[in-house]
PDB file of C-alpha atoms in Angstrom:
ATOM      1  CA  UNK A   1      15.039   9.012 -25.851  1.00  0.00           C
ATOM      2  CA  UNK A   2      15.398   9.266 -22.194  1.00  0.00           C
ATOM      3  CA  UNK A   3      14.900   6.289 -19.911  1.00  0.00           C
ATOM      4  CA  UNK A   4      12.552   5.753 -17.294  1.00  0.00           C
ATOM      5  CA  UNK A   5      13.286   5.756 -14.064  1.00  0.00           C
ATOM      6  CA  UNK A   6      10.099   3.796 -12.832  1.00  0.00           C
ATOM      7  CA  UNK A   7      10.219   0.709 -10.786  1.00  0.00           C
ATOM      8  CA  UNK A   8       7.742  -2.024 -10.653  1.00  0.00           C
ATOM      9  CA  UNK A   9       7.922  -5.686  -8.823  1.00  0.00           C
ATOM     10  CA  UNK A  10       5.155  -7.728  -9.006  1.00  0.00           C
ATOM     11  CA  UNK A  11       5.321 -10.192  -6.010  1.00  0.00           C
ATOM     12  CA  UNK A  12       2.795 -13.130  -5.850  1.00  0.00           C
ATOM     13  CA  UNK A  13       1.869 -14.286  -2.038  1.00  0.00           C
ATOM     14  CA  UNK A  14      -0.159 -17.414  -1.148  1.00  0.00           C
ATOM     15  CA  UNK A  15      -1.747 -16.120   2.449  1.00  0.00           C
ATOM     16  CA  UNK A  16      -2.783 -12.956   4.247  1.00  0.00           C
ATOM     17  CA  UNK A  17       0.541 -13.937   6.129  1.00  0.00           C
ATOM     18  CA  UNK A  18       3.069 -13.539   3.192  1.00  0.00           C
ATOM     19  CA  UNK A  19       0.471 -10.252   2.558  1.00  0.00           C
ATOM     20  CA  UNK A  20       1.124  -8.864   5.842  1.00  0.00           C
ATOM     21  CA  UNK A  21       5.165  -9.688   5.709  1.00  0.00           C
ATOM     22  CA  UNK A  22       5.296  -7.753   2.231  1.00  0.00           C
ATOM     23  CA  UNK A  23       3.981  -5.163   4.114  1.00  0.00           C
ATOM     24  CA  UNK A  24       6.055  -4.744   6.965  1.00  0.00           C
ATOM     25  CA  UNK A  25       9.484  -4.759   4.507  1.00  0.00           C
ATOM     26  CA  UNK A  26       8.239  -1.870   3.240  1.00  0.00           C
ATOM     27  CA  UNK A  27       7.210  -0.491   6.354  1.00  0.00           C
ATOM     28  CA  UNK A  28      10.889  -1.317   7.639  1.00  0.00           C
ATOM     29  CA  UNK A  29      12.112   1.079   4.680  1.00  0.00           C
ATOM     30  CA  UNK A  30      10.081   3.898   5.595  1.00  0.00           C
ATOM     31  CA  UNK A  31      11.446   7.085   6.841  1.00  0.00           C
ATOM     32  CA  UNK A  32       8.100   9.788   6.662  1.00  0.00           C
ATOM     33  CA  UNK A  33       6.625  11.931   4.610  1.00  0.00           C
ATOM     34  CA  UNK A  34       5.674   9.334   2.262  1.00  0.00           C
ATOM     35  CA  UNK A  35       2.241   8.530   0.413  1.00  0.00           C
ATOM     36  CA  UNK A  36       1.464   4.960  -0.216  1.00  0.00           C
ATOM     37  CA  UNK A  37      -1.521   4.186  -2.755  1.00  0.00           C
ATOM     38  CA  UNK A  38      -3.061   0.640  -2.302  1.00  0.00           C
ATOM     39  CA  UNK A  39      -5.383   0.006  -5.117  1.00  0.00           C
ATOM     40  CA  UNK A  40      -7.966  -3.521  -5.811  1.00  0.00           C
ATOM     41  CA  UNK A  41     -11.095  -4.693  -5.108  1.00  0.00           C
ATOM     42  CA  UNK A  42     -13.238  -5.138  -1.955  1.00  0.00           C
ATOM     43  CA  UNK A  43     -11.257  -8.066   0.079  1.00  0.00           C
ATOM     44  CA  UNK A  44      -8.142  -7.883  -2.193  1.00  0.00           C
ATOM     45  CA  UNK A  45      -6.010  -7.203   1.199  1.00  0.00           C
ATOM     46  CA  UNK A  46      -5.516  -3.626   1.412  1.00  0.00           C
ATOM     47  CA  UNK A  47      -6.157  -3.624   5.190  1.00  0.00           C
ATOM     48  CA  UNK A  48      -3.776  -6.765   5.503  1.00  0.00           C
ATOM     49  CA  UNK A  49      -1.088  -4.806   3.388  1.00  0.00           C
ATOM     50  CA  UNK A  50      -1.583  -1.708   6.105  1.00  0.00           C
ATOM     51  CA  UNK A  51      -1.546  -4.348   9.129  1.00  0.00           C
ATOM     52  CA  UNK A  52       2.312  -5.202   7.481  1.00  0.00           C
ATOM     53  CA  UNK A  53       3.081  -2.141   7.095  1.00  0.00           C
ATOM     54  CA  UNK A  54       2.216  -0.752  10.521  1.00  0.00           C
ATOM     55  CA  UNK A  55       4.704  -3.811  11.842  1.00  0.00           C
ATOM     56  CA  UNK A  56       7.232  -2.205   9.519  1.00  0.00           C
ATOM     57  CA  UNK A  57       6.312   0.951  11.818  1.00  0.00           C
ATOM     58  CA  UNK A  58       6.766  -0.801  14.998  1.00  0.00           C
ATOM     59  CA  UNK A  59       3.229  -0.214  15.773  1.00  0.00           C
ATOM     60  CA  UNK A  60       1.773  -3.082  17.494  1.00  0.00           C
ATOM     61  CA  UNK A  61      -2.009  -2.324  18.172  1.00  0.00           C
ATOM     62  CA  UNK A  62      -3.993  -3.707  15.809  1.00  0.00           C
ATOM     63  CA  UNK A  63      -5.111  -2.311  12.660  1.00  0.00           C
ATOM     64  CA  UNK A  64      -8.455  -1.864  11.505  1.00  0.00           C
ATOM     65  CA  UNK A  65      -9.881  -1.251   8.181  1.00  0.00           C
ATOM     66  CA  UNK A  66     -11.096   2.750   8.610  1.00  0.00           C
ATOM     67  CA  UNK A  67     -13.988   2.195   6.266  1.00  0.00           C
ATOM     68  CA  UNK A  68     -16.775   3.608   8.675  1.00  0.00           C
ATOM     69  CA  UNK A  69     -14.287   6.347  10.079  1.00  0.00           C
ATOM     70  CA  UNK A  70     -12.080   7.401   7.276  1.00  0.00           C
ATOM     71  CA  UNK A  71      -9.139   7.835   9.002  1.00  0.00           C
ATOM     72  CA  UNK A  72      -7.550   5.621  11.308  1.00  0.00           C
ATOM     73  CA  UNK A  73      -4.216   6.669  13.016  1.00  0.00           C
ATOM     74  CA  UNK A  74      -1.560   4.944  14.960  1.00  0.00           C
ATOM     75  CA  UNK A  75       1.819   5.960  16.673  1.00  0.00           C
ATOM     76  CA  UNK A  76       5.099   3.763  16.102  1.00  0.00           C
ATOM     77  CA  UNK A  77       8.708   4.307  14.887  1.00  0.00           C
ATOM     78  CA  UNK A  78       6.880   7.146  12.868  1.00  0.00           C
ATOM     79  CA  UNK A  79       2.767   8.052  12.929  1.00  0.00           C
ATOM     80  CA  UNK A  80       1.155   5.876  10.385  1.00  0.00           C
ATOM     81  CA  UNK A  81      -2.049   7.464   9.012  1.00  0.00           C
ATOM     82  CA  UNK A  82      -4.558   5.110   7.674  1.00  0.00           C
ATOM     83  CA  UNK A  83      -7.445   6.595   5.176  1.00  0.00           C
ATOM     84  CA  UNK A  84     -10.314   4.405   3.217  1.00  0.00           C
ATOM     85  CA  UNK A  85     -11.861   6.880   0.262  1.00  0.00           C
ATOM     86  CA  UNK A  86     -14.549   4.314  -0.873  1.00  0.00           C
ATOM     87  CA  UNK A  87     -17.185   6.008   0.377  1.00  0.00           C
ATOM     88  CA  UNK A  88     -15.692   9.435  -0.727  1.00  0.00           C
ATOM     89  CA  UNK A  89     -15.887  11.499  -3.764  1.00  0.00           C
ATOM     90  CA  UNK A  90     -13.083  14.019  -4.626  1.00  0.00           C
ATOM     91  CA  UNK A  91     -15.476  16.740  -3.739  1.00  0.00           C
ATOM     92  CA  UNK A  92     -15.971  15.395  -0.168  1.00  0.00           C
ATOM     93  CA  UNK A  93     -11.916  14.794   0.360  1.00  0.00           C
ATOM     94  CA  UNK A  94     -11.419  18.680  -0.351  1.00  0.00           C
ATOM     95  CA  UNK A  95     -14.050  19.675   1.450  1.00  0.00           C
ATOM     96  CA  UNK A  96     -13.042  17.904   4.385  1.00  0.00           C
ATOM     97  CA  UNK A  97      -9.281  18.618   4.252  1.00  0.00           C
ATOM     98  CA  UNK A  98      -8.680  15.007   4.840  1.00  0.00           C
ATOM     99  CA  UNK A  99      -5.030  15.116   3.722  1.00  0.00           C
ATOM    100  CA  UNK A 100      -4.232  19.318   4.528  1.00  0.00           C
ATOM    101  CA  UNK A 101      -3.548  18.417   8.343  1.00  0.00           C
ATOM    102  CA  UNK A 102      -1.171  16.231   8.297  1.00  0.00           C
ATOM    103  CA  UNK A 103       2.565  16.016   9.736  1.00  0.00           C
ATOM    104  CA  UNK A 104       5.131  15.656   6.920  1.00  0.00           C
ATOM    105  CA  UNK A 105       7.073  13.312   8.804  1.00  0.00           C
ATOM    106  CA  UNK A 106       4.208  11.003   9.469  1.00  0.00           C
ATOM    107  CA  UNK A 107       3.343   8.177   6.423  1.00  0.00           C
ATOM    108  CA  UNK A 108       0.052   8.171   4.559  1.00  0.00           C
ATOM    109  CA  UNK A 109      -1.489   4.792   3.093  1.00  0.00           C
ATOM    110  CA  UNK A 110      -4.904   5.374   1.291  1.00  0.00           C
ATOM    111  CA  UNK A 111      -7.169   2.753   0.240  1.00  0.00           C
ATOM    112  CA  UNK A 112      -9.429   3.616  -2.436  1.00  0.00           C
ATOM    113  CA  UNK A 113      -6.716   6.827  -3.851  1.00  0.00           C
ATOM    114  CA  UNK A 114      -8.246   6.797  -6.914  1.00  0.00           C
ATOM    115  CA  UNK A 115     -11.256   8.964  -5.560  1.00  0.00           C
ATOM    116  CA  UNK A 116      -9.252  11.441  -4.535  1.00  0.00           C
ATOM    117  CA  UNK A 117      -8.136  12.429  -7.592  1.00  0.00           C
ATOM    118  CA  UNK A 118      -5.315  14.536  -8.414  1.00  0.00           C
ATOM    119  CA  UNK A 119      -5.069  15.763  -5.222  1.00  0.00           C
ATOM    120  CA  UNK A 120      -2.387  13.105  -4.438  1.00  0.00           C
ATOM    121  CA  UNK A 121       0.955  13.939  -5.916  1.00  0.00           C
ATOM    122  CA  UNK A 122       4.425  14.375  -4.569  1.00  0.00           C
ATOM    123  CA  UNK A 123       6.326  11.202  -3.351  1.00  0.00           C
ATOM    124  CA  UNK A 124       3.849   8.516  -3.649  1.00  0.00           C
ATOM    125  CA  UNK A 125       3.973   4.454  -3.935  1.00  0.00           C
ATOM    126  CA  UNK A 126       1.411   2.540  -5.672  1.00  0.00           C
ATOM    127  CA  UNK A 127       0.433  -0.832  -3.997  1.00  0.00           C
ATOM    128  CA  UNK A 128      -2.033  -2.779  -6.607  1.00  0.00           C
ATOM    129  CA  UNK A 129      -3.218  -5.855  -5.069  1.00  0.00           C
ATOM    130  CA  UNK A 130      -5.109  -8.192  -7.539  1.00  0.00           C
ATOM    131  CA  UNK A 131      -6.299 -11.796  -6.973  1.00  0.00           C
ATOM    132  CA  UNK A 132      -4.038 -14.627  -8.543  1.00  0.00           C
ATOM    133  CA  UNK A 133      -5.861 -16.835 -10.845  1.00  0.00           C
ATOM    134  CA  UNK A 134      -4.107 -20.246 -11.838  1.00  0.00           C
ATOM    135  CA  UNK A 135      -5.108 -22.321 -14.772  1.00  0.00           C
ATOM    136  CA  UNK A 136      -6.981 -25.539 -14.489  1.00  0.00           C
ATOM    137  CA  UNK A 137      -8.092 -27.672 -16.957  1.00  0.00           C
ATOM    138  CA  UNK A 138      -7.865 -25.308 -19.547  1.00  0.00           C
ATOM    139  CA  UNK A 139      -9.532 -22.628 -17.683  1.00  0.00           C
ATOM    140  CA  UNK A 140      -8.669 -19.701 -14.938  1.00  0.00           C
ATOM    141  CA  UNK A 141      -9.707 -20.058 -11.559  1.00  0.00           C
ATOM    142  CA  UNK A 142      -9.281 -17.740  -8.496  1.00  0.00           C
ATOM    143  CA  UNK A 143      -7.001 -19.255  -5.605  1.00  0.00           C
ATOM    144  CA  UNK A 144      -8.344 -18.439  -2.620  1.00  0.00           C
ATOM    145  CA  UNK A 145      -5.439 -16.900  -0.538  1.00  0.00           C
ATOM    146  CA  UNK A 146      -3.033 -16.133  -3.848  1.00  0.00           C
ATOM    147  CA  UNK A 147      -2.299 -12.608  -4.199  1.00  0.00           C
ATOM    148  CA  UNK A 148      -0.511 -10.680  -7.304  1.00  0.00           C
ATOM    149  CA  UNK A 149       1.067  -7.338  -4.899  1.00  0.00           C
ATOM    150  CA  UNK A 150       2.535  -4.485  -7.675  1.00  0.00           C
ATOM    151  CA  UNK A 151       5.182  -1.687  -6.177  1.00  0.00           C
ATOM    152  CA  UNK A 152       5.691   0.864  -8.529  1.00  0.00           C
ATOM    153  CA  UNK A 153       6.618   4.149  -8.595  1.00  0.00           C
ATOM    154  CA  UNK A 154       8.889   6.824 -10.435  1.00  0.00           C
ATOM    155  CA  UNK A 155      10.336   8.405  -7.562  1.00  0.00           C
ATOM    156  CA  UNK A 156      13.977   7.742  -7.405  1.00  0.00           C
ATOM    157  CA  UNK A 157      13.641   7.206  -3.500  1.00  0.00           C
ATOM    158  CA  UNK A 158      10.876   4.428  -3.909  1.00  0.00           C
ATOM    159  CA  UNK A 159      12.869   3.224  -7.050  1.00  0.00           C
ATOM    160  CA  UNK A 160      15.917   2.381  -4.227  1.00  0.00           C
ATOM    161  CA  UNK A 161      12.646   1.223  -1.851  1.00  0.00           C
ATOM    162  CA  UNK A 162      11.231  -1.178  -4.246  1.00  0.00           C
ATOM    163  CA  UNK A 163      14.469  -2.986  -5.287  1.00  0.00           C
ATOM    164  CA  UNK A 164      15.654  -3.246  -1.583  1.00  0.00           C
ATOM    165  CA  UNK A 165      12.357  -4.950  -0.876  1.00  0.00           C
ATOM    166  CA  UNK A 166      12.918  -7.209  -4.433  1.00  0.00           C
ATOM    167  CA  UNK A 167      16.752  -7.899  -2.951  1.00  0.00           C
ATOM    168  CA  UNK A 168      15.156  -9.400   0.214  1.00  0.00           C
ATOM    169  CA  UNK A 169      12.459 -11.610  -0.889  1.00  0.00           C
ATOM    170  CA  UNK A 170      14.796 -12.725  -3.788  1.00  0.00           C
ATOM    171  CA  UNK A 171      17.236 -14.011  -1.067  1.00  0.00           C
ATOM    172  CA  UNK A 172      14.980 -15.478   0.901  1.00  0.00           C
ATOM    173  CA  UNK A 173      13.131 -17.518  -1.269  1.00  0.00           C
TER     174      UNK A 173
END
C-alpha cells in the first residue's frame, strides 16, 4: 500500500488576531503561483485569514471582503488575488473567465471554492475554518472568538508549507 503524502494541521485560535497571524505565516511561505481554498460559513474568518495572509505578502492596504465585486486585488512581495464565489455558480465562473487571466506568479485565495467546481486543480491549499465549540455543563457551546483553522493539502510543496507553519507555532507556544 502506498502512503499518503497529505498534510493536515488543525490549529485552534482564540481571536481574529491569532486568525490574522496564522495567516500571514503562511503568507510569509509563499512564493506564487499558488491556489489557496478557504472554506466555512458566513463570518467563520475567511476575510480575516486573507487580511493575514496579505501581511505575509507585505501588502499593507487593507483588505476587504470582495463579496459585492468578486475579485479584489492587491500588490505586495507578490500580487495577491482575492475572489468570493458565494454568489457564483460554476456556470457563471466559466463564463466569466474569473481565474483564465491570471499571472502564474501571482497567489490566488478563493472564498467560497467549492462553487467553482472542478475547475480548481493544480497546486492548491485548503484553509477550512470552523467555529470552536467547548463543552459546558454537559453540553457544546460556540466560543465567540475560538476558531478550529485546517491546512491540508497533498502537494509535496504545501506538505513542506504546512509543517514549517506547524514548526513555528509549536515553538512559540
Amino acid at each position: 500500500m502506498q502512503e499518503s503524502n497529505t498534510a493536515r494541521r488543525t490549529f485552534l485560535v482564540e481571536s481574529a488576531d491569532e486568525t490574522r497571524y496564522l495567516g500571514m505565516l503562511l503568507g510569509s511561505e509563499l512564493e506564487g503561483g499558488e491556489v489557496i481554498l478557504l472554506e466555512g460559513t458566513l463570518g467563520a474568518g475567511k476575510t480575516t485569514m486573507v487580511q493575514g495572509i496579505a501581511a505575509g505578502l507585505g501588502i499593507h492596504e487593507p483588505v476587504k471582503s470582495p463579496s459585492f465585486v468578486l475579485e479584489r486585488i492587491y500588490w505586495g512581495r507578490l500580487v495577491l488575488h482575492h475572489f468570493d464565489f458565494y454568489r457564483l455558480t460554476q456556470e457563471d465562473i466559466m463564463e466569466a473567465g474569473l481565474l483564465y487571466d491570471i499571472d502564474e506568479s501571482a497567489v490566488v485565495v478563493i472564498e467560497w471554492p467549492e462553487r467553482a467546481g472542478e475547475a480548481l486543480q493544480g497546486w492548491t491549499l485548503k484553509v477550512t475554518i470552523e467555529f470552536y465549540d467547548e463543552p459546558v455543563n454537559s453540553t457544546r457551546v460556540i466560543a465567540e472568538n475560538k476558531r478550529k483553522i485546517t491546512l491540508e493539502s497533498s502537494d509535496v510543496r504545501w506538505v513542506e508549507v504546512i509543517e514549517a507553519i506547524w514548526r513555528h507555532t509549536q515553538q512559540h507556544a
